[in-house]
CSV table of C-alpha atoms in Angstrom, one decimal:
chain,number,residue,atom,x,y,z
A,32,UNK,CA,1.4,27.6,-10.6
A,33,UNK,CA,3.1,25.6,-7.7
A,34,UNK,CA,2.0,22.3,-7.1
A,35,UNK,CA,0.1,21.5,-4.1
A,36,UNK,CA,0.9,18.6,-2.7
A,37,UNK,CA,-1.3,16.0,-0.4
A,38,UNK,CA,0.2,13.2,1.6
A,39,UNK,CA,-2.1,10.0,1.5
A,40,UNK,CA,-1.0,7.9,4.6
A,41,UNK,CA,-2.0,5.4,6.7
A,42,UNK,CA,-1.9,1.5,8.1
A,43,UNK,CA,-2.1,-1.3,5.3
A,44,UNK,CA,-5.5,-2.0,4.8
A,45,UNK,CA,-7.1,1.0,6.0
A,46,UNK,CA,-8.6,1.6,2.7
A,47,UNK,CA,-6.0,4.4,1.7
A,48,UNK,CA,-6.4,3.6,-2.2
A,49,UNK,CA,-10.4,3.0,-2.1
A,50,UNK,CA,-10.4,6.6,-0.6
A,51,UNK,CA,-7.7,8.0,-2.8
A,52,UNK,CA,-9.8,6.8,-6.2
A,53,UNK,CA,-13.1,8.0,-4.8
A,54,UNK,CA,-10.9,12.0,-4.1
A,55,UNK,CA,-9.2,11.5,-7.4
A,56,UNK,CA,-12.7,11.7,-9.2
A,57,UNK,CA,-13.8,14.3,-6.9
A,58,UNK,CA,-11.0,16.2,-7.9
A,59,UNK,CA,-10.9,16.1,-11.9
A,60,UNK,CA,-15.0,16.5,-11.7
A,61,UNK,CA,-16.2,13.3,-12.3
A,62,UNK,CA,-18.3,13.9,-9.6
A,63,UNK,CA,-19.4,17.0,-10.4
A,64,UNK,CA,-19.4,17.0,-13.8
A,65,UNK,CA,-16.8,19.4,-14.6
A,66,UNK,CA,-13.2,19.1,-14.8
A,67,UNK,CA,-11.7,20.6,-11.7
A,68,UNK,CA,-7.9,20.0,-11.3
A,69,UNK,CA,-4.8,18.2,-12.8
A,70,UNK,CA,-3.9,15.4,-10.7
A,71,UNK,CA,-0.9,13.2,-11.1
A,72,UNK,CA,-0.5,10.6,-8.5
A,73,UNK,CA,2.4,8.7,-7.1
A,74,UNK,CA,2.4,5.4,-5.9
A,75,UNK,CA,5.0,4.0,-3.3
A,76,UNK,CA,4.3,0.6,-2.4
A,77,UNK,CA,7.3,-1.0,-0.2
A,78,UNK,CA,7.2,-4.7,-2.3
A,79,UNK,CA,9.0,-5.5,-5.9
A,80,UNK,CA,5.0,-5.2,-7.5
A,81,UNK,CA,3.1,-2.7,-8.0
A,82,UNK,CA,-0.7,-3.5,-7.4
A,83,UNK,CA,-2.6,-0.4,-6.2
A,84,UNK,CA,-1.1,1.6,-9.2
A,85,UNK,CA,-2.7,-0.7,-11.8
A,86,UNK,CA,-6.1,0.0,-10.5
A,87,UNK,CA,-5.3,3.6,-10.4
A,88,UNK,CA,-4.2,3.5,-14.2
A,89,UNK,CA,-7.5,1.4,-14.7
A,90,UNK,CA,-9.6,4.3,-14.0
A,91,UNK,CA,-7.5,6.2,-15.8
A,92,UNK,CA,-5.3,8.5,-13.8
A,93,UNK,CA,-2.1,9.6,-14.4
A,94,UNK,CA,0.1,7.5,-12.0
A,95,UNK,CA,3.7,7.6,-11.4
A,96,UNK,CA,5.6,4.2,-9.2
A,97,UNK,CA,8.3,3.9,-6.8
A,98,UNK,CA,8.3,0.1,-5.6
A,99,UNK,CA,10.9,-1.6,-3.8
A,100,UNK,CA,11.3,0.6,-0.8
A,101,UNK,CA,9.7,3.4,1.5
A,102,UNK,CA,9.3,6.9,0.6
A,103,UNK,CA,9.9,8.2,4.0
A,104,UNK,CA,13.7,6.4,4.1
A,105,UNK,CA,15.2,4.1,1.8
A,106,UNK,CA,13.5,6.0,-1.3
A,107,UNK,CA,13.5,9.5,0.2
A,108,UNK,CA,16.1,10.1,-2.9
A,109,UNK,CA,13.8,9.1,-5.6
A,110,UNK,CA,11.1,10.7,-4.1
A,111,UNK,CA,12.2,14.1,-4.2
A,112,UNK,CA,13.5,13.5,-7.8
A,113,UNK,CA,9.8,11.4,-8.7
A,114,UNK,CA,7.9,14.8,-7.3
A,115,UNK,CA,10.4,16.7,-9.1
A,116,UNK,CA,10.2,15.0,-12.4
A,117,UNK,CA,6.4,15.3,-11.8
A,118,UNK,CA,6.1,18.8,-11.6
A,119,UNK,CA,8.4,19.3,-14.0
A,120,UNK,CA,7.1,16.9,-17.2
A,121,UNK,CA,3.0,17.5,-16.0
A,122,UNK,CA,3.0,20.4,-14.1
A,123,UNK,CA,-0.3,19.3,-12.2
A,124,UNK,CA,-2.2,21.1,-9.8
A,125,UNK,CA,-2.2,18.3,-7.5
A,126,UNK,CA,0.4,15.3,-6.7
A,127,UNK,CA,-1.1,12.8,-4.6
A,128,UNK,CA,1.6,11.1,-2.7
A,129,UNK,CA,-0.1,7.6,-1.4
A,130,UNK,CA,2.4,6.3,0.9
A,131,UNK,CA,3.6,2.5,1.9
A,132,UNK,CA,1.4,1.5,5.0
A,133,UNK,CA,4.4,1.2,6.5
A,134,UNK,CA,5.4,4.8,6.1
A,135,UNK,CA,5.6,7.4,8.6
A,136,UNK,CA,4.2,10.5,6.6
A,137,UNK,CA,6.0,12.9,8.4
A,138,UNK,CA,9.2,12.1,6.9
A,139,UNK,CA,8.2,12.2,3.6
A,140,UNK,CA,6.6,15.2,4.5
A,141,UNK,CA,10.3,16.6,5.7
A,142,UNK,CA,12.0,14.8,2.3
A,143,UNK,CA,9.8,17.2,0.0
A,144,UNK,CA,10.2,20.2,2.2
A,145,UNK,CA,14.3,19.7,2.4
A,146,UNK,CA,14.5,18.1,-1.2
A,147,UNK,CA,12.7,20.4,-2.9
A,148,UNK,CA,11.0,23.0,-0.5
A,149,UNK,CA,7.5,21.9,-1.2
A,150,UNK,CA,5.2,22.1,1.7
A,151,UNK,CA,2.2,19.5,1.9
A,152,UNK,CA,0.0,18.3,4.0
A,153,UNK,CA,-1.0,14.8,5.9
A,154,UNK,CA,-4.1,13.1,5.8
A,155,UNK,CA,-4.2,9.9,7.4
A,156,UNK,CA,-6.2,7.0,7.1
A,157,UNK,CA,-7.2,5.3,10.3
A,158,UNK,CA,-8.9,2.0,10.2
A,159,UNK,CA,-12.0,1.8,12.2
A,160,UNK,CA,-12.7,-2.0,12.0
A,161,UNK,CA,-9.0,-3.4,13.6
A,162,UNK,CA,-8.1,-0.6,15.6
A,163,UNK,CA,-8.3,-2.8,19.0
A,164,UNK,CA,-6.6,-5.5,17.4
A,165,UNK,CA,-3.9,-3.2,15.5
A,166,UNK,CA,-3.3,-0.4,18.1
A,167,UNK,CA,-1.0,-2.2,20.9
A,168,UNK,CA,1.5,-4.8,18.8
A,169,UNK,CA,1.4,-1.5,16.1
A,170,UNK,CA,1.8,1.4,18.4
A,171,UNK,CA,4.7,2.8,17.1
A,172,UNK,CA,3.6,3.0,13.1
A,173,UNK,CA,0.2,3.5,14.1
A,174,UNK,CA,1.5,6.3,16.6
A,175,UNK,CA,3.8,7.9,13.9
A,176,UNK,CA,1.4,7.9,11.5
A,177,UNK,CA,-1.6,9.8,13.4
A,178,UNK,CA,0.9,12.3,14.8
A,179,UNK,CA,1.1,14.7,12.3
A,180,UNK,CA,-2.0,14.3,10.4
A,181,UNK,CA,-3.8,17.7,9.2
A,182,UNK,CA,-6.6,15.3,8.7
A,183,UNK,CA,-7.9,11.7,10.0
A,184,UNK,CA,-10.1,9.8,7.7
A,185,UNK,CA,-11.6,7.7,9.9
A,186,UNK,CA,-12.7,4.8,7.4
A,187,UNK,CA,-14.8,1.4,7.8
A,188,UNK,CA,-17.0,3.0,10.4
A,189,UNK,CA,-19.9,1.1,9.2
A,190,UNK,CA,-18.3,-2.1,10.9
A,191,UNK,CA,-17.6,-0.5,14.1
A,192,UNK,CA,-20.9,0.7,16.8
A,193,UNK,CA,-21.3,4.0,17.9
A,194,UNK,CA,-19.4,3.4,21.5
A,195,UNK,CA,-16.1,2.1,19.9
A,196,UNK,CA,-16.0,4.9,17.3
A,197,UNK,CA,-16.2,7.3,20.5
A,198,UNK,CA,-13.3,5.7,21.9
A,199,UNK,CA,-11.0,5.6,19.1
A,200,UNK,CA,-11.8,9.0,18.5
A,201,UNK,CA,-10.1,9.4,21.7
A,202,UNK,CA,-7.4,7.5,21.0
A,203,UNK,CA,-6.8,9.7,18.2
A,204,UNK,CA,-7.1,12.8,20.2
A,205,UNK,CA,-4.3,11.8,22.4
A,206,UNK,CA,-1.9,11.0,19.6
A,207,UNK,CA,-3.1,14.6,17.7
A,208,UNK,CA,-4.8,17.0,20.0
A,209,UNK,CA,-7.3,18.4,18.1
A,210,UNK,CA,-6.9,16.6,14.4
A,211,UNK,CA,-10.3,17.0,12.4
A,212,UNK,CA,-11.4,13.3,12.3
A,213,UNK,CA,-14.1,12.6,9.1
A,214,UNK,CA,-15.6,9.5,9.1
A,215,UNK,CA,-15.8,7.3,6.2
A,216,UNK,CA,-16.6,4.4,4.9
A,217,UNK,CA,-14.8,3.1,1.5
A,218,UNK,CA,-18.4,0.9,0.2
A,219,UNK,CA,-20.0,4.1,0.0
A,220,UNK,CA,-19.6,7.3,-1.5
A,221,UNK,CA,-17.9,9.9,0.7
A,222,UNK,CA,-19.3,13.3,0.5
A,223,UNK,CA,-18.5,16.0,-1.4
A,224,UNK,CA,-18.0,18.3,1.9
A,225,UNK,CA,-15.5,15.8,3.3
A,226,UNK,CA,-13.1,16.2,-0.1
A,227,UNK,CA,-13.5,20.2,0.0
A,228,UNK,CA,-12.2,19.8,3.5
A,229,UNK,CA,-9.7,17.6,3.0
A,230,UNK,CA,-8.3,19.4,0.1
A,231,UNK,CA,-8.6,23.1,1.9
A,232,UNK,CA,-4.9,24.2,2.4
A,233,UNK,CA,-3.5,27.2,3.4
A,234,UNK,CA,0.0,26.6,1.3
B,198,UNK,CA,2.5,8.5,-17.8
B,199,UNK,CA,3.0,5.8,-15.0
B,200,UNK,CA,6.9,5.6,-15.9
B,201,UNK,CA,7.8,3.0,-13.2
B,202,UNK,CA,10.9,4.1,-10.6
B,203,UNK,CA,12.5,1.0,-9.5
B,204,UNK,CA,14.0,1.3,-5.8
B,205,UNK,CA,17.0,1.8,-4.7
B,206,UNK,CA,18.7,-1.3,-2.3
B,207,UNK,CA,19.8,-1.2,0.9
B,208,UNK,CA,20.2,2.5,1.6
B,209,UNK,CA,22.5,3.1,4.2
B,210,UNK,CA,22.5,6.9,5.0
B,211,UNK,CA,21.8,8.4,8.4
B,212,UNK,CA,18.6,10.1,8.3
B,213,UNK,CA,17.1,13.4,9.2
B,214,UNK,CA,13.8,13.9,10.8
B,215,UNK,CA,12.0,13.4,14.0
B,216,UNK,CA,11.9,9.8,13.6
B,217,UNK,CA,13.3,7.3,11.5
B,218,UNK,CA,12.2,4.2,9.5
B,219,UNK,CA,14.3,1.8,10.5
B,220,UNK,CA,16.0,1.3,14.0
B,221,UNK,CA,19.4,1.4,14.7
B,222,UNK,CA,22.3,-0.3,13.6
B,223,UNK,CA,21.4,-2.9,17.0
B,224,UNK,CA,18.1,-4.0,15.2
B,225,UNK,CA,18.3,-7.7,14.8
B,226,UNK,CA,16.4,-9.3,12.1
B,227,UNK,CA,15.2,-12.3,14.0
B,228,UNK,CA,12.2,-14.1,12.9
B,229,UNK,CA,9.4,-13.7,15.6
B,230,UNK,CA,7.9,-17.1,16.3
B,231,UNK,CA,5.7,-16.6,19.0
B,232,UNK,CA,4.0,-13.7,20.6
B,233,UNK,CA,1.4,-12.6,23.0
B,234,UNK,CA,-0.3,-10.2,21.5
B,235,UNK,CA,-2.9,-9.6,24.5
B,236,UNK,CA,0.2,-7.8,26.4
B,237,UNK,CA,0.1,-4.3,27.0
B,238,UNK,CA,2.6,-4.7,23.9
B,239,UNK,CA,4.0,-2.1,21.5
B,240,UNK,CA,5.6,-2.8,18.0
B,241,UNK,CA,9.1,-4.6,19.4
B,242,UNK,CA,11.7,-1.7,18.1
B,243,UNK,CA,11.9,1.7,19.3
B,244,UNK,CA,12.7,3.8,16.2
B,245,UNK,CA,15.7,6.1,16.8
B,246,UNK,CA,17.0,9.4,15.2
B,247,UNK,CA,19.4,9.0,12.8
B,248,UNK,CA,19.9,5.7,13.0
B,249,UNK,CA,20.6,3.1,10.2
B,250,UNK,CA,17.5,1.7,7.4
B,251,UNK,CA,16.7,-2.0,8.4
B,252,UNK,CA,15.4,-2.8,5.2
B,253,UNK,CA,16.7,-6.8,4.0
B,254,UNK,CA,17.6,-7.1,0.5
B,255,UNK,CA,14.9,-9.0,-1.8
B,256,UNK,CA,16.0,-13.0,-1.9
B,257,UNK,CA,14.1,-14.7,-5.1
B,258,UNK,CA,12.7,-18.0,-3.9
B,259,UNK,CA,11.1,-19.4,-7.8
B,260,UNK,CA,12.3,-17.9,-10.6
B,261,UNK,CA,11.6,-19.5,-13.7
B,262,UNK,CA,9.1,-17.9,-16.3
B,263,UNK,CA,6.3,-18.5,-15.1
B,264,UNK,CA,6.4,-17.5,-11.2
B,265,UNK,CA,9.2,-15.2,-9.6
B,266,UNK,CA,8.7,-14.7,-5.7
B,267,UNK,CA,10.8,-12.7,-3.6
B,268,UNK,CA,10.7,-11.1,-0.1
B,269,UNK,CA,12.3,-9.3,2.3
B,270,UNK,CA,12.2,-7.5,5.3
B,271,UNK,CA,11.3,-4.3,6.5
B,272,UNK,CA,11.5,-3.4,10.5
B,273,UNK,CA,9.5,-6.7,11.6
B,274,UNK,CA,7.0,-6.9,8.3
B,275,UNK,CA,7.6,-9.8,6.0
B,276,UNK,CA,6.5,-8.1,2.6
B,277,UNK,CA,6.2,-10.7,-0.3
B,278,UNK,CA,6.1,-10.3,-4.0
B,279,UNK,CA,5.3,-12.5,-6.8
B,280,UNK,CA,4.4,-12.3,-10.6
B,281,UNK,CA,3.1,-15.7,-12.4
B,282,UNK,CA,2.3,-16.0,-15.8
B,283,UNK,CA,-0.8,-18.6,-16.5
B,284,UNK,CA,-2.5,-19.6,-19.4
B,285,UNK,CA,-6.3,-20.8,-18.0
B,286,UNK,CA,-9.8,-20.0,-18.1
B,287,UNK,CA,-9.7,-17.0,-16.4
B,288,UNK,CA,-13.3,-17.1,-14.8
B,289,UNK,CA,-11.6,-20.5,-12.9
B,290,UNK,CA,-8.5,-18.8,-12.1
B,291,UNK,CA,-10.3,-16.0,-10.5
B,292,UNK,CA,-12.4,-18.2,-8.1
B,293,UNK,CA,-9.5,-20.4,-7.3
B,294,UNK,CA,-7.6,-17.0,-6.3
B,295,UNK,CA,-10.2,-15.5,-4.4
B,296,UNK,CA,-10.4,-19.2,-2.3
B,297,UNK,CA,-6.5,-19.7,-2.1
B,298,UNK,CA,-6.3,-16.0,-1.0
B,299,UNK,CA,-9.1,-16.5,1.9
B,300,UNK,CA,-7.1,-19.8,3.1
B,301,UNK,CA,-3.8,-18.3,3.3
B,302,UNK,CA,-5.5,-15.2,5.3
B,303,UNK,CA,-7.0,-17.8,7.9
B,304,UNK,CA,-3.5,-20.0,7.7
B,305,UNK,CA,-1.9,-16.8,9.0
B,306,UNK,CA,-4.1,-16.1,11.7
B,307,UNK,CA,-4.2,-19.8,12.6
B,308,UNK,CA,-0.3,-19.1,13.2
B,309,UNK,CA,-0.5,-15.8,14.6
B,310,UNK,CA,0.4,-13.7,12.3
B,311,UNK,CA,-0.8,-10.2,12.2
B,312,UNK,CA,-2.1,-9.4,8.3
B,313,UNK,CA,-0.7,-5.6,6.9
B,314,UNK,CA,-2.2,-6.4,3.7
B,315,UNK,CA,-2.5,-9.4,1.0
B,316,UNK,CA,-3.2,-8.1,-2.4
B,317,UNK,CA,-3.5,-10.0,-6.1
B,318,UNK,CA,-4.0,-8.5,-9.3
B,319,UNK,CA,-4.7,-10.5,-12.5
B,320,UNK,CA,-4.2,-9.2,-16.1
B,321,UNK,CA,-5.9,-10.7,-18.8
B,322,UNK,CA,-5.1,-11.0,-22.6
B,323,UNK,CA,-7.6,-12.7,-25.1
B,324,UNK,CA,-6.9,-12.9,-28.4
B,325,UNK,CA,-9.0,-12.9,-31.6
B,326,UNK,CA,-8.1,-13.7,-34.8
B,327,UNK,CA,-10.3,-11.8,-37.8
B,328,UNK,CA,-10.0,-12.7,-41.2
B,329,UNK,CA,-11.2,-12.9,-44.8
B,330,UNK,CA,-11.2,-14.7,-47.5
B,331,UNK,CA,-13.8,-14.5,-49.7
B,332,UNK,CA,-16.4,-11.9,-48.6
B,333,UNK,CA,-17.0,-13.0,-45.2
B,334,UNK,CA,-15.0,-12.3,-41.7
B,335,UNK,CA,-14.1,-15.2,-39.9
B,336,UNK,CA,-13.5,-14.7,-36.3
B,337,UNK,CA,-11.8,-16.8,-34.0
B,338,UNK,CA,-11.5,-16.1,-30.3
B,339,UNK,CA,-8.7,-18.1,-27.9
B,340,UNK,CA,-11.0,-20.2,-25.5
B,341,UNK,CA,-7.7,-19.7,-22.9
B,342,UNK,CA,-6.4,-16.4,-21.5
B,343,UNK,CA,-2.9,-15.4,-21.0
B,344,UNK,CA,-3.3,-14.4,-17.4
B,345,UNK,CA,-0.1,-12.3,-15.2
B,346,UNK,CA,-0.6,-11.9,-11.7
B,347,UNK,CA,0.5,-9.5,-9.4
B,348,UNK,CA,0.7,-10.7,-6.0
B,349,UNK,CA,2.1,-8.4,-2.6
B,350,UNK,CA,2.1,-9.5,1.1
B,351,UNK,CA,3.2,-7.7,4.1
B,352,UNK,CA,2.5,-9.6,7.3
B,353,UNK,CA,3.4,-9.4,11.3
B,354,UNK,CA,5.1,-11.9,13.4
B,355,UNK,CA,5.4,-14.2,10.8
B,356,UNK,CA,8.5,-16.8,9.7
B,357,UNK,CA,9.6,-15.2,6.3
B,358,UNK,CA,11.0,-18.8,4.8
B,359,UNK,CA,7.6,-19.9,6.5
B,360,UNK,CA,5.4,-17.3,4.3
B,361,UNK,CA,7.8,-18.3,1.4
B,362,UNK,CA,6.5,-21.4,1.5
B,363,UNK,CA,2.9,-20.4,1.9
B,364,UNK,CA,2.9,-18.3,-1.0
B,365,UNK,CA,4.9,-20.6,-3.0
B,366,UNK,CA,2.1,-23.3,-2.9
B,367,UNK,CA,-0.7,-21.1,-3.3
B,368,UNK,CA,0.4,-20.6,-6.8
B,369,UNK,CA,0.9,-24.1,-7.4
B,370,UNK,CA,-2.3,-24.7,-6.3
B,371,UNK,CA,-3.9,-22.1,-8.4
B,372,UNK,CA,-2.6,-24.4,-11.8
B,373,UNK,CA,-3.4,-27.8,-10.3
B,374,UNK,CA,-5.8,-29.6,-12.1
């Protein structure tokens, strides 16, 4: 069966591995009570440590590392062969890529499709609660990030009121016309319908 | 399961792709020291097509047994790593983390900065002991833990020799008496 592949992305901080542990149990069952799919996940965190991955093992997934680097450029090489090795040694329904904060998910998006012809898809985190401080001196990430999203998880929106979640809604819009936006919040539990969604892929 | 990939270094192919990384071979690797960040502002580089990775290579700071720091650059983020090896009490260790990490999150701001993330992990080993004797088991537990932590930064508009330092003493801090 070929793997389908979902690309985790999104600012530093935005709550991308709070999220991704909360889908993970979705997706083996845990929240359902029945085993669903085989997930492997792979980490890419752009500093010598790994810290996200330990908490990942912790609630034990199956977790695969690439540190010192970025996914989307000076590891595209090990990412192709990390996906590769993946589907080869665990042959999972499901590889989780959760990128670098500092990725742009598009390219790894393009690395998987030209390294090994896998098509995924993008579901980006957008962080609710410093969008108006983040958006201008990160416009550019930010930006590259949100452009070709399948999916925005807007997340922290219990910090934010009503009137600014309108407006970066907008935001959004005009970086992806049209991008289904779901809004989360991390402290809670994020509903069943919002994972179905997310995971929905016409691949 | 979780086999660990270590990264390449500086990676100096030309890239595919609607948008690169890294700028251009012109990207500087200044420092930035001050900034208004209430201008109509947008991250400093514009990222071009196949141009070159900025990515610095990791320079170690400390590296003894106990605490290894390093850091390096990436476009304008100043990303931080360090492991340290204590042996405390690790119900102290945690509090002083959690109050060292909250000061070096408001020293940051005080100077500027822009925080990506700040992240610590602590792993814990206690030992006991079991043995016998006679008939009965006699346990002995360490009243110390061997405690490794994990520690990542990536901050904005930051000095990197500047959050070297910063980092640097919030470990030594974290084993002062």
């Amino acid at each position: 069966m070929k793997m389908k592949v979902l690309i985790l992305g999104g600012f530093l901080g935005s709550g991308k591995t709070t999220l991704l542990l909360q889908l993970a149990r979705y997706m083996v069952g845990e929240l359902q009570g029945k085993s669903q799919y085989k997930v492997v996940i792979l980490e890419n965190e752009v500093g010598k440590e790994g810290i996200d991955d330990k908490l990942l093992k912790g609630n034990g997934f199956d977790v695969e590392n690439m540190f010192n680097g970025c996914g989307c450029c000076t590891l595209a090489g090990e990412l192709v062969g990390a996906a590769d090795r993946i589907q080869t040694l665990y042959q999972p329904e499901w590889l989780i890529v959760e990128t670098t904060g500092l990725a742009y998910p598009g390219l790894i998006q393009d690395n998987l499709k030209n390294g090994m012809g896998i098509e995924s898809k993008i579901c980006t985190v957008a962080d609710a609660s410093r969008w108006g401080r983040l958006i201008k001196p990160m416009h550019n990430l930010i930006t590259g990030q949100i452009e070709r999203a399948d999916e925005v998880l807007l997340n922290k929106v219990d910090l934010v009121q009503n009137t600014q979640l309108l407006k970066i809604k907008q935001d959004i819009h005009r970086i992806n016309k049209g991008v289904k936006i779901f809004e989360t919040s991390g402290i809670g539990t994020v509903g069943t319908g919002i994972w179905e969604k997310v995971l929905r892929v016409a691949l | 399961m979780g086999k660990g990939i270590e990264g390449s270094p500086m990676n100096e192919e030309k890239r595919q792709g609607d948008r690169n990384c890294y700028q251009s071979d012109e990207h500087h690797s200044h420092e930035h020291h001050s900034h208004d960040r209430n201008k109509d502002h947008t991250h400093q580089h514009e990222h071009h097509q196949h141009g070159k990775c900025n990515y610095t290579e990791p320079s170690g700071n400390e590296k003894n047994d106990r605490l290894k720091i390093t850091s390096l650059l990436q476009d304008e983020a100043v990303v931080i790593s360090a492991e340290c090896h204590i042996t405390a009490d690790r119900t102290l260790i945690g509090r002083r983390l959690e109050m060292k990490l909250e000061e070096l999150a408001g020293d940051i701001k005080k100077k500027e900065g822009i925080i990506g993330h700040i992240k610590a992990s602590m792993e814990i080993q206690d030992v006991e002991m079991y043995s016998v004797t006679d008939s009965r088991v006699d346990k002995k537990k360490s009243y110390l833990s061997k405690i490794t932590i994990h520690f990542a930064s990536i901050t904005f508009f930051m000095d990197r020799q500047e959050m070297l330092r910063m980092v640097n003493e919030l470990f030594k801090m974290l084993e002062s008496n």
